[in-house]
Amino acid sequence: MLDILAHTLRRHPDRPAVLGTTPTGTVRTKATYGDLADLTDRCTGALHARGVGCGGTVGVAVRPGPRALAVMLALHRLGARAAVLDPGAGPDVLRARLALARPDLVLADATAQAVAGWARPLARRARLALPDLTELGPVATVGPRMPGCAPALDTDGRGARPPRPVDGDGDAVVVFTSGTTSRPRAVVHTRSSIAAGMATVADLVRPEAGRPVLGGTFFVLVPSLASGAPVALPARSTRVLVRQLRRLAPQATYLTPPQLRRLLAEGSRFSGRVWTGSAPATAELLTRVKRAGADEAWGVYALTELFPAAAVEQADKAAFTGDGDLAGAPLPGVTAKTDASGELLLSGPAARDRYLGEDPDPWVATGDRARLDGGRIVLEGRCKDMVLRHAENIYPGLYEPALHIPGVELAVLVGVSAEDGDERLVAVVQPAPGADRAALRAALAGPLERMGSARPDAVLLADVPLSGRSLKPDRAAAARLAARSLAAGRPSQRSRV
């Protein structure tokens, strides 16, 4: 698919490729196909001149858009792999992750470097936090520089002539998921698994040339552009996104359930087919989207390890009357089964090759309990302790150690279901005997600040329930305790953070 895109960019240089929007919703072209082709060539030459080649690793902290796409295409041509940096993970987690990936070079735009530097206080409000990127390896700036930025990646055409595009398989992308700061875990996708996943998306969405698609992920950009369809990056503001949808009238839209709920609350209208994933999509949400004008509304079941795995349209989901959450039939090439404990296992060409530092494994353990009903996947709850908030997977084990500061005897992070189908993240913190609670709250401010997008919605100072012969924390009981506290709104036990 990436090779197809490279040829498509050159065949239609004047065709709009990546679209943006003004505050009024007016469509503007951020890059044409020719712009992307030229930028990719310059990035390829500049990276090659910096010694990046087949088998190398490059950390990428670049906002979604033309530059990020050009960087990914350049790394593909060189046979290098991209280690994706998430500024919402927090600096301690990122240091541990990049120590495992060991990048030869870190590419960052000025915004990412500002988050790690002078703009850190502002970034905290958006739950973004990066360490000093120079701690992770040599850094080069992609795009315009700002004061204090690393030297620019030389993309003015003076770099060494790039070699012929690498052919064959190999590592393509490293995406960090769960684990701990002492043992990070990362998904490794190969060139072939990425290609298979994008081919599945193309077959599922079937984008038509010349008609816009709305979505900002790599798996939306590449198949759409390769099919000749321009891609509009969703506006961050919900009100602007409402106007963008009205002006654009996209043939296909891919947004998360929280985004869809906010749009519906603003009275937004939809067109074409709407796809949603990254968090549970209820039949009620899909029905509301269709009532708001969509021709079809699809829920997509996908994992970092295998994207996409299954899909279900609103009519089928609404008609399902069995227990559990209908995720749909496995997509072509995907094989599904359950193990003895009921955990869903998936395999297929688009599945990740392995976890970084581990041996390849054809089966992906999803962490979800499920059953197969007439060949369709029905989810029955999560096996893991993962909390899903605002379409983001939060793994408590990553962040709980940071809460164990002097004065804290025990602490857990639990999810509490909200009325809109999302979850709220609550830290249940058990003070040590004799600890000053006011002083403890003040001392927790620093660790909480460093948790990035995993920062809890509330902190509850209370005894953590225990269970079993070993008296381990009882997460289910802790979640019930947190839910009762939130419902009662007791200020003495609750603190907005």
Short mmCIF file of C-alpha atoms in Angstrom, two decimals:
data_model
loop_
_atom_site.label_atom_id
_atom_site.label_comp_id
_atom_site.label_asym_id
_atom_site.label_seq_id
_atom_site.Cartn_x
_atom_site.Cartn_y
_atom_site.Cartn_z
CA MET A 1 0.00 0.00 0.00
CA LEU A 2 2.82 2.44 0.81
CA ASP A 3 4.46 1.62 -2.51
CA ILE A 4 1.15 2.24 -4.29
CA LEU A 5 0.83 5.58 -2.52
CA ALA A 6 4.36 6.60 -3.57
CA HIS A 7 3.44 6.06 -7.23
CA THR A 8 0.04 7.77 -6.83
CA LEU A 9 1.66 10.89 -5.40
CA ARG A 10 3.73 11.34 -8.57
CA ARG A 11 0.91 10.57 -11.00
CA HIS A 12 -1.38 13.30 -9.67
CA PRO A 13 0.86 16.09 -8.32
CA ASP A 14 -1.82 18.83 -8.43
CA ARG A 15 -4.53 16.82 -6.66
CA PRO A 16 -5.35 17.99 -3.08
CA ALA A 17 -4.04 15.45 -0.57
CA VAL A 18 -4.26 16.67 3.02
CA LEU A 19 -6.98 19.15 3.90
CA GLY A 20 -7.35 21.45 6.87
CA THR A 21 -10.04 23.86 7.96
CA THR A 22 -10.41 27.45 9.11
CA PRO A 23 -12.35 28.38 12.26
CA THR A 24 -15.42 28.92 10.06
CA GLY A 25 -15.14 25.41 8.63
CA THR A 26 -13.81 26.51 5.27
CA VAL A 27 -11.77 23.77 3.59
CA ARG A 28 -8.15 24.57 2.78
CA THR A 29 -5.44 22.45 1.18
CA LYS A 30 -2.50 21.80 3.50
CA ALA A 31 -0.60 19.73 0.92
CA THR A 32 -1.09 18.42 -2.61
CA TYR A 33 0.00 14.99 -3.81
CA GLY A 34 3.03 16.64 -5.39
CA ASP A 35 3.87 18.45 -2.14
CA LEU A 36 3.85 15.13 -0.28
CA ALA A 37 6.02 13.47 -2.93
CA ASP A 38 8.60 16.28 -2.80
CA LEU A 39 8.62 16.42 0.99
CA THR A 40 9.05 12.64 1.18
CA ASP A 41 11.98 12.79 -1.23
CA ARG A 42 13.66 15.52 0.81
CA CYS A 43 13.09 13.68 4.10
CA THR A 44 14.46 10.49 2.59
CA GLY A 45 17.61 12.23 1.39
CA ALA A 46 18.14 14.06 4.66
CA LEU A 47 17.68 10.93 6.78
CA HIS A 48 19.99 8.96 4.52
CA ALA A 49 22.59 11.70 4.92
CA ARG A 50 22.24 11.35 8.71
CA GLY A 51 23.10 7.65 8.40
CA VAL A 52 19.56 6.27 8.76
CA GLY A 53 19.20 3.09 6.77
CA CYS A 54 17.80 -0.41 6.68
CA GLY A 55 17.31 -1.78 10.19
CA GLY A 56 17.74 1.58 11.91
CA THR A 57 15.33 3.02 14.47
CA VAL A 58 14.03 6.60 14.52
CA GLY A 59 11.89 8.08 17.29
CA VAL A 60 9.04 10.17 15.86
CA ALA A 61 7.35 12.99 17.79
CA VAL A 62 5.64 14.87 14.97
CA ARG A 63 2.01 15.97 14.95
CA PRO A 64 -0.30 14.23 12.44
CA GLY A 65 -0.22 15.91 9.07
CA PRO A 66 1.83 16.14 5.88
CA ARG A 67 5.23 16.21 7.64
CA ALA A 68 4.47 13.19 9.79
CA LEU A 69 3.25 11.26 6.77
CA ALA A 70 6.35 12.23 4.77
CA VAL A 71 8.58 11.07 7.62
CA MET A 72 6.82 7.69 7.76
CA LEU A 73 7.05 7.26 3.98
CA ALA A 74 10.74 8.19 4.04
CA LEU A 75 11.49 5.67 6.78
CA HIS A 76 9.62 3.02 4.79
CA ARG A 77 11.72 3.74 1.71
CA LEU A 78 14.91 3.47 3.75
CA GLY A 79 13.85 0.26 5.49
CA ALA A 80 14.09 1.89 8.93
CA ARG A 81 11.52 1.54 11.67
CA ALA A 82 9.65 4.33 13.47
CA ALA A 83 9.30 4.29 17.26
CA VAL A 84 6.20 6.39 17.92
CA LEU A 85 6.51 8.81 20.86
CA ASP A 86 3.31 9.60 22.75
CA PRO A 87 3.54 12.95 24.58
CA GLY A 88 0.59 11.91 26.74
CA ALA A 89 2.46 9.01 28.35
CA GLY A 90 4.51 11.11 30.75
CA PRO A 91 8.28 11.68 30.81
CA ASP A 92 9.23 8.78 33.07
CA VAL A 93 7.37 6.26 30.93
CA LEU A 94 8.83 7.70 27.73
CA ARG A 95 12.38 7.49 29.04
CA ALA A 96 11.88 3.83 29.86
CA ARG A 97 10.28 3.10 26.50
CA LEU A 98 12.96 4.79 24.45
CA ALA A 99 15.69 3.10 26.47
CA LEU A 100 14.21 -0.15 25.17
CA ALA A 101 13.84 1.03 21.56
CA ARG A 102 17.26 2.76 21.47
CA PRO A 103 16.63 5.15 18.55
CA ASP A 104 19.51 6.26 16.35
CA LEU A 105 17.77 9.61 15.91
CA VAL A 106 14.71 11.41 17.31
CA LEU A 107 12.63 13.53 14.92
CA ALA A 108 10.44 16.14 16.59
CA ASP A 109 8.55 19.18 15.45
CA ALA A 110 8.82 22.48 17.29
CA THR A 111 5.63 21.85 19.25
CA ALA A 112 6.90 18.57 20.70
CA GLN A 113 10.15 20.22 21.71
CA ALA A 114 8.27 23.12 23.28
CA VAL A 115 6.24 20.62 25.35
CA ALA A 116 9.55 19.29 26.66
CA GLY A 117 10.90 22.79 27.24
CA TRP A 118 9.57 26.31 27.62
CA ALA A 119 5.90 25.38 27.07
CA ARG A 120 5.87 22.64 29.71
CA PRO A 121 3.53 24.56 32.09
CA LEU A 122 1.00 25.14 29.28
CA ALA A 123 1.31 21.56 28.04
CA ARG A 124 0.44 20.16 31.47
CA ARG A 125 -3.04 21.64 31.11
CA ALA A 126 -3.49 19.50 28.00
CA ARG A 127 -2.03 16.47 29.83
CA LEU A 128 1.04 16.42 27.62
CA ALA A 129 4.52 15.86 28.99
CA LEU A 130 7.82 14.96 27.37
CA PRO A 131 11.28 14.61 28.85
CA ASP A 132 14.18 16.57 27.42
CA LEU A 133 14.33 14.85 24.04
CA THR A 134 18.10 15.08 23.92
CA GLU A 135 18.10 12.50 26.73
CA LEU A 136 16.65 9.99 24.25
CA GLY A 137 19.23 10.39 21.51
CA PRO A 138 20.34 12.85 18.82
CA VAL A 139 17.43 15.15 17.91
CA ALA A 140 16.56 16.87 14.62
CA THR A 141 13.72 19.32 14.06
CA VAL A 142 11.14 18.58 11.38
CA GLY A 143 9.48 21.70 10.00
CA PRO A 144 9.96 25.29 11.20
CA ARG A 145 12.30 25.76 14.15
CA MET A 146 11.64 27.84 17.24
CA PRO A 147 14.14 29.21 19.77
CA GLY A 148 15.70 26.36 21.71
CA CYS A 149 14.90 23.72 19.09
CA ALA A 150 17.41 21.16 17.89
CA PRO A 151 19.08 21.70 14.50
CA ALA A 152 16.74 21.23 11.56
CA LEU A 153 16.62 18.06 9.53
CA ASP A 154 18.20 19.24 6.27
CA THR A 155 15.32 18.84 3.82
CA ASP A 156 16.31 21.59 1.40
CA GLY A 157 17.52 19.12 -1.18
CA ARG A 158 21.24 19.26 -0.38
CA GLY A 159 21.28 15.88 1.35
CA ALA A 160 22.88 12.78 -0.09
CA ARG A 161 21.07 11.08 -2.93
CA PRO A 162 18.89 8.41 -1.32
CA PRO A 163 19.39 4.76 -2.20
CA ARG A 164 16.84 2.72 -4.08
CA PRO A 165 13.71 1.93 -2.01
CA VAL A 166 14.16 -1.07 0.23
CA ASP A 167 12.24 -4.13 -0.92
CA GLY A 168 11.22 -7.07 1.23
CA ASP A 169 9.99 -7.41 4.78
CA GLY A 170 11.36 -6.12 8.06
CA ASP A 171 10.39 -4.07 11.10
CA ALA A 172 8.33 -0.99 10.24
CA VAL A 173 6.77 0.52 13.38
CA VAL A 174 7.21 0.21 17.14
CA VAL A 175 4.17 1.30 19.16
CA PHE A 176 4.33 1.21 22.94
CA THR A 177 1.29 -0.04 24.80
CA SER A 178 1.40 -1.45 28.31
CA GLY A 179 4.07 -2.66 30.69
CA THR A 180 5.77 -0.73 33.46
CA THR A 181 8.60 1.78 33.64
CA SER A 182 10.90 -1.09 34.57
CA ARG A 183 9.52 -3.40 31.86
CA PRO A 184 7.94 -1.42 29.00
CA ARG A 185 6.02 -3.34 26.35
CA ALA A 186 5.94 -2.42 22.70
CA VAL A 187 4.18 -3.82 19.65
CA VAL A 188 6.40 -4.39 16.62
CA HIS A 189 4.70 -4.33 13.23
CA THR A 190 6.52 -5.38 10.10
CA ARG A 191 6.23 -3.90 6.65
CA SER A 192 4.01 -6.81 5.63
CA SER A 193 1.65 -6.57 8.64
CA ILE A 194 1.24 -2.82 8.13
CA ALA A 195 0.51 -3.40 4.44
CA ALA A 196 -2.05 -6.10 5.25
CA GLY A 197 -3.82 -3.86 7.75
CA MET A 198 -4.04 -0.95 5.32
CA ALA A 199 -5.30 -3.25 2.55
CA THR A 200 -8.04 -4.44 4.90
CA VAL A 201 -9.03 -0.85 5.65
CA ALA A 202 -9.13 -0.04 1.93
CA ASP A 203 -11.36 -3.05 1.23
CA LEU A 204 -13.62 -2.19 4.15
CA VAL A 205 -14.03 1.55 3.54
CA ARG A 206 -13.67 1.49 -0.28
CA PRO A 207 -12.72 5.19 -0.65
CA GLU A 208 -13.60 6.74 -4.01
CA ALA A 209 -11.11 8.98 -5.81
CA GLY A 210 -11.77 12.69 -5.58
CA ARG A 211 -14.23 12.54 -2.65
CA PRO A 212 -12.90 13.63 0.77
CA VAL A 213 -12.43 11.38 3.77
CA LEU A 214 -12.31 12.79 7.31
CA GLY A 215 -9.84 11.20 9.72
CA GLY A 216 -6.36 11.74 11.09
CA THR A 217 -4.79 8.33 11.67
CA PHE A 218 -2.10 6.71 9.55
CA PHE A 219 -4.52 3.89 8.71
CA VAL A 220 -6.97 6.45 7.31
CA LEU A 221 -4.45 8.62 5.47
CA VAL A 222 -2.57 6.00 3.50
CA PRO A 223 -5.42 3.85 2.06
CA SER A 224 -7.48 6.94 1.23
CA LEU A 225 -4.66 8.82 -0.49
CA ALA A 226 -3.58 5.67 -2.34
CA SER A 227 -7.14 5.45 -3.68
CA GLY A 228 -7.06 9.07 -4.81
CA ALA A 229 -9.27 10.46 -2.04
CA PRO A 230 -8.12 13.59 -0.19
CA VAL A 231 -8.04 13.34 3.60
CA ALA A 232 -9.23 16.10 5.92
CA LEU A 233 -7.65 16.26 9.37
CA PRO A 234 -10.42 16.66 11.99
CA ALA A 235 -10.54 20.03 13.74
CA ARG A 236 -9.73 19.87 17.44
CA SER A 237 -12.57 22.18 18.42
CA THR A 238 -15.94 20.41 18.42
CA ARG A 239 -17.75 23.51 17.14
CA VAL A 240 -15.27 23.92 14.29
CA LEU A 241 -15.54 20.21 13.54
CA VAL A 242 -19.32 20.61 13.22
CA ARG A 243 -18.76 23.31 10.60
CA GLN A 244 -16.03 21.24 8.92
CA LEU A 245 -18.39 18.29 8.50
CA ARG A 246 -21.08 20.54 7.05
CA ARG A 247 -18.74 22.15 4.51
CA LEU A 248 -16.85 18.96 3.62
CA ALA A 249 -19.71 16.42 3.37
CA PRO A 250 -17.14 13.55 3.49
CA GLN A 251 -17.77 10.19 1.88
CA ALA A 252 -16.35 8.50 4.98
CA THR A 253 -15.62 9.74 8.50
CA TYR A 254 -13.49 8.08 11.18
CA LEU A 255 -13.83 9.53 14.69
CA THR A 256 -13.73 8.11 18.20
CA PRO A 257 -16.93 7.56 20.23
CA PRO A 258 -16.16 10.53 22.53
CA GLN A 259 -15.79 12.77 19.47
CA LEU A 260 -19.09 11.50 18.06
CA ARG A 261 -20.88 12.11 21.35
CA ARG A 262 -19.60 15.68 21.52
CA LEU A 263 -20.64 16.30 17.91
CA LEU A 264 -24.12 14.92 18.50
CA ALA A 265 -24.47 17.15 21.55
CA GLU A 266 -23.76 20.13 19.25
CA GLY A 267 -26.42 18.99 16.77
CA SER A 268 -23.92 17.96 14.09
CA ARG A 269 -25.04 16.27 10.89
CA PHE A 270 -23.17 13.46 9.14
CA SER A 271 -22.87 12.20 5.59
CA GLY A 272 -21.73 9.01 3.89
CA ARG A 273 -20.43 6.23 6.09
CA VAL A 274 -19.20 6.86 9.63
CA TRP A 275 -16.66 4.59 11.32
CA THR A 276 -15.73 4.61 14.98
CA GLY A 277 -13.44 2.63 17.23
CA SER A 278 -10.71 2.94 19.89
CA ALA A 279 -13.46 2.65 22.52
CA PRO A 280 -16.75 0.72 22.78
CA ALA A 281 -19.37 1.96 20.35
CA THR A 282 -22.86 1.15 21.58
CA ALA A 283 -25.80 0.39 19.33
CA GLU A 284 -27.44 3.54 20.73
CA LEU A 285 -24.51 5.72 19.65
CA LEU A 286 -24.44 4.23 16.14
CA THR A 287 -28.21 4.68 15.86
CA ARG A 288 -27.93 8.35 16.81
CA VAL A 289 -25.24 8.83 14.17
CA LYS A 290 -27.48 7.37 11.46
CA ARG A 291 -30.38 9.51 12.63
CA ALA A 292 -28.05 12.49 12.21
CA GLY A 293 -27.67 11.76 8.50
CA ALA A 294 -25.08 9.02 8.06
CA ASP A 295 -25.85 6.41 5.39
CA GLU A 296 -24.14 3.76 7.51
CA ALA A 297 -22.59 3.76 10.99
CA TRP A 298 -19.93 1.17 11.77
CA GLY A 299 -18.25 0.07 14.96
CA VAL A 300 -14.70 -1.20 14.39
CA TYR A 301 -13.02 -3.64 16.76
CA ALA A 302 -9.28 -3.09 16.54
CA LEU A 303 -6.16 -3.36 18.62
CA THR A 304 -2.70 -1.89 18.36
CA GLU A 305 -1.61 -5.46 17.69
CA LEU A 306 -4.13 -6.02 14.87
CA PHE A 307 -5.93 -3.23 13.05
CA PRO A 308 -8.71 -3.76 12.08
CA ALA A 309 -10.03 -7.09 13.38
CA ALA A 310 -13.83 -6.95 13.05
CA ALA A 311 -16.59 -4.51 12.18
CA VAL A 312 -20.34 -4.29 12.66
CA GLU A 313 -22.92 -1.95 11.14
CA GLN A 314 -25.59 -0.26 13.25
CA ALA A 315 -28.49 -2.34 11.88
CA ASP A 316 -26.82 -5.61 12.83
CA LYS A 317 -25.73 -4.34 16.22
CA ALA A 318 -29.17 -2.96 17.06
CA ALA A 319 -30.78 -6.26 16.06
CA PHE A 320 -28.50 -8.29 18.33
CA THR A 321 -30.42 -9.42 21.41
CA GLY A 322 -27.90 -11.78 23.04
CA ASP A 323 -25.76 -11.10 26.07
CA GLY A 324 -22.55 -9.18 25.50
CA ASP A 325 -21.31 -6.63 22.97
CA LEU A 326 -21.45 -7.67 19.31
CA ALA A 327 -18.16 -6.69 17.64
CA GLY A 328 -19.01 -8.29 14.29
CA ALA A 329 -17.53 -10.97 12.10
CA PRO A 330 -13.74 -11.21 11.81
CA LEU A 331 -12.58 -9.34 8.73
CA PRO A 332 -11.08 -11.29 5.80
CA GLY A 333 -7.81 -12.94 6.80
CA VAL A 334 -8.50 -12.65 10.55
CA THR A 335 -8.85 -15.87 12.54
CA ALA A 336 -10.51 -15.78 15.96
CA LYS A 337 -10.68 -18.28 18.80
CA THR A 338 -10.93 -18.31 22.58
CA ASP A 339 -8.66 -20.01 25.06
CA ALA A 340 -9.65 -22.07 28.09
CA SER A 341 -10.25 -18.94 30.17
CA GLY A 342 -12.49 -17.36 27.54
CA GLU A 343 -9.93 -14.79 26.37
CA LEU A 344 -10.21 -13.84 22.71
CA LEU A 345 -7.19 -14.72 20.56
CA LEU A 346 -6.70 -13.29 17.07
CA SER A 347 -4.34 -14.03 14.21
CA GLY A 348 -3.90 -12.91 10.62
CA PRO A 349 -1.59 -11.17 8.15
CA ALA A 350 -2.18 -7.79 9.81
CA ALA A 351 -1.23 -9.06 13.28
CA ARG A 352 1.88 -7.66 14.92
CA ASP A 353 5.00 -9.75 14.49
CA ARG A 354 6.02 -9.70 18.17
CA TYR A 355 6.51 -7.59 21.23
CA LEU A 356 9.85 -5.80 21.34
CA GLY A 357 12.43 -8.05 22.96
CA GLU A 358 10.23 -11.14 22.67
CA ASP A 359 9.91 -13.97 20.15
CA PRO A 360 7.37 -13.79 17.30
CA ASP A 361 3.90 -15.16 18.12
CA PRO A 362 1.14 -15.61 15.52
CA TRP A 363 -1.63 -15.23 18.11
CA VAL A 364 -2.62 -11.93 19.71
CA ALA A 365 -4.05 -12.23 23.21
CA THR A 366 -6.61 -9.41 23.25
CA GLY A 367 -7.24 -9.17 26.97
CA ASP A 368 -10.97 -9.39 26.21
CA ARG A 369 -13.30 -12.16 27.24
CA ALA A 370 -15.45 -13.19 24.29
CA ARG A 371 -17.44 -15.94 22.64
CA LEU A 372 -18.00 -16.75 18.99
CA ASP A 373 -21.68 -16.64 18.02
CA GLY A 374 -22.30 -17.91 14.51
CA GLY A 375 -18.81 -16.84 13.52
CA ARG A 376 -19.27 -13.37 15.01
CA ILE A 377 -17.24 -12.01 17.92
CA VAL A 378 -19.27 -11.13 21.02
CA LEU A 379 -17.27 -9.36 23.73
CA GLU A 380 -18.01 -10.17 27.36
CA GLY A 381 -15.72 -7.82 29.24
CA ARG A 382 -12.00 -7.21 29.68
CA CYS A 383 -9.67 -9.70 31.29
CA LYS A 384 -7.02 -7.11 32.02
CA ASP A 385 -7.09 -4.21 34.43
CA MET A 386 -6.99 -1.74 31.54
CA VAL A 387 -9.12 1.37 31.94
CA LEU A 388 -10.56 2.92 28.78
CA ARG A 389 -11.10 6.68 29.00
CA HIS A 390 -11.69 9.11 26.13
CA ALA A 391 -10.71 6.38 23.63
CA GLU A 392 -7.33 5.95 25.36
CA ASN A 393 -6.13 2.71 26.93
CA ILE A 394 -4.72 3.37 30.40
CA TYR A 395 -2.79 0.61 32.13
CA PRO A 396 -2.78 1.15 35.92
CA GLY A 397 0.43 -0.82 36.41
CA LEU A 398 2.33 1.87 34.52
CA TYR A 399 1.39 4.63 36.91
CA GLU A 400 0.53 3.18 40.32
CA PRO A 401 4.19 3.01 41.47
CA ALA A 402 4.43 6.79 41.13
CA LEU A 403 1.65 7.19 43.70
CA HIS A 404 3.55 5.28 46.38
CA ILE A 405 5.26 8.28 47.91
CA PRO A 406 6.08 8.73 51.61
CA GLY A 407 2.82 8.81 53.52
CA VAL A 408 1.02 6.44 51.11
CA GLU A 409 0.51 2.89 52.28
CA LEU A 410 -1.25 1.57 49.17
CA ALA A 411 -2.66 3.01 45.96
CA VAL A 412 -4.58 1.67 42.97
CA LEU A 413 -6.08 3.19 39.83
CA VAL A 414 -9.55 1.96 38.90
CA GLY A 415 -12.14 2.73 36.26
CA VAL A 416 -15.67 3.81 37.15
CA SER A 417 -18.35 3.55 34.48
CA ALA A 418 -19.98 6.82 33.47
CA GLU A 419 -23.47 7.34 32.07
CA ASP A 420 -22.14 8.12 28.58
CA GLY A 421 -20.45 4.70 28.29
CA ASP A 422 -16.98 6.06 29.00
CA GLU A 423 -14.99 5.44 32.17
CA ARG A 424 -13.65 7.81 34.80
CA LEU A 425 -10.23 7.10 36.25
CA VAL A 426 -10.01 7.27 40.03
CA ALA A 427 -6.94 6.94 42.24
CA VAL A 428 -7.78 5.22 45.51
CA VAL A 429 -4.96 6.18 47.87
CA GLN A 430 -4.63 4.68 51.35
CA PRO A 431 -2.72 6.99 53.70
CA ALA A 432 -0.20 5.50 56.06
CA PRO A 433 -1.19 5.54 59.73
CA GLY A 434 -0.75 9.01 61.19
CA ALA A 435 -0.20 10.67 57.79
CA ASP A 436 -1.38 14.26 57.42
CA ARG A 437 -4.01 14.09 54.67
CA ALA A 438 -3.65 17.70 53.57
CA ALA A 439 0.11 17.33 53.31
CA LEU A 440 -0.32 14.06 51.46
CA ARG A 441 -2.60 15.65 48.85
CA ALA A 442 -0.01 18.37 48.32
CA ALA A 443 2.77 15.80 47.96
CA LEU A 444 0.76 13.84 45.39
CA ALA A 445 0.52 16.88 43.11
CA GLY A 446 3.94 16.26 41.54
CA PRO A 447 3.45 12.56 40.69
CA LEU A 448 -0.05 13.25 39.36
CA GLU A 449 1.29 16.03 37.14
CA ARG A 450 3.76 13.62 35.57
CA MET A 451 1.13 11.05 34.62
CA GLY A 452 0.21 12.81 31.37
CA SER A 453 -3.02 11.54 29.85
CA ALA A 454 -3.33 8.95 32.65
CA ARG A 455 -3.91 11.65 35.24
CA PRO A 456 -6.94 10.60 37.32
CA ASP A 457 -10.27 12.40 37.27
CA ALA A 458 -10.45 12.15 41.04
CA VAL A 459 -8.37 11.10 44.04
CA LEU A 460 -10.04 9.27 46.89
CA LEU A 461 -8.20 8.99 50.21
CA ALA A 462 -9.51 5.76 51.69
CA ASP A 463 -8.47 2.24 52.68
CA VAL A 464 -7.92 0.07 49.63
CA PRO A 465 -10.07 -3.09 49.84
CA LEU A 466 -8.09 -6.34 50.04
CA SER A 467 -9.02 -9.90 49.15
CA GLY A 468 -7.65 -13.42 48.95
CA ARG A 469 -5.18 -15.26 51.13
CA SER A 470 -2.40 -12.95 50.03
CA LEU A 471 -4.54 -9.86 50.73
CA LYS A 472 -3.98 -8.35 47.30
CA PRO A 473 -5.82 -5.16 46.38
CA ASP A 474 -9.37 -5.99 45.28
CA ARG A 475 -9.78 -3.82 42.19
CA ALA A 476 -13.45 -4.59 41.71
CA ALA A 477 -14.21 -3.62 45.29
CA ALA A 478 -12.04 -0.51 44.94
CA ALA A 479 -13.99 0.50 41.83
CA ARG A 480 -17.29 0.07 43.69
CA LEU A 481 -15.94 2.17 46.55
CA ALA A 482 -14.85 4.89 44.12
CA ALA A 483 -18.23 4.82 42.36
CA ARG A 484 -20.09 5.30 45.65
CA SER A 485 -17.83 8.18 46.61
CA LEU A 486 -18.28 9.92 43.24
CA ALA A 487 -22.04 9.43 43.39
CA ALA A 488 -22.20 10.89 46.89
CA GLY A 489 -19.91 13.77 45.90
CA ARG A 490 -18.22 13.77 49.29
CA PRO A 491 -15.67 16.61 49.14
CA SER A 492 -13.82 15.26 52.16
CA GLN A 493 -12.88 12.15 50.20
CA ARG A 494 -12.77 13.49 46.66
CA SER A 495 -10.43 15.86 44.89
CA ARG A 496 -10.63 17.03 41.29
CA VAL A 497 -7.21 16.92 39.66
#
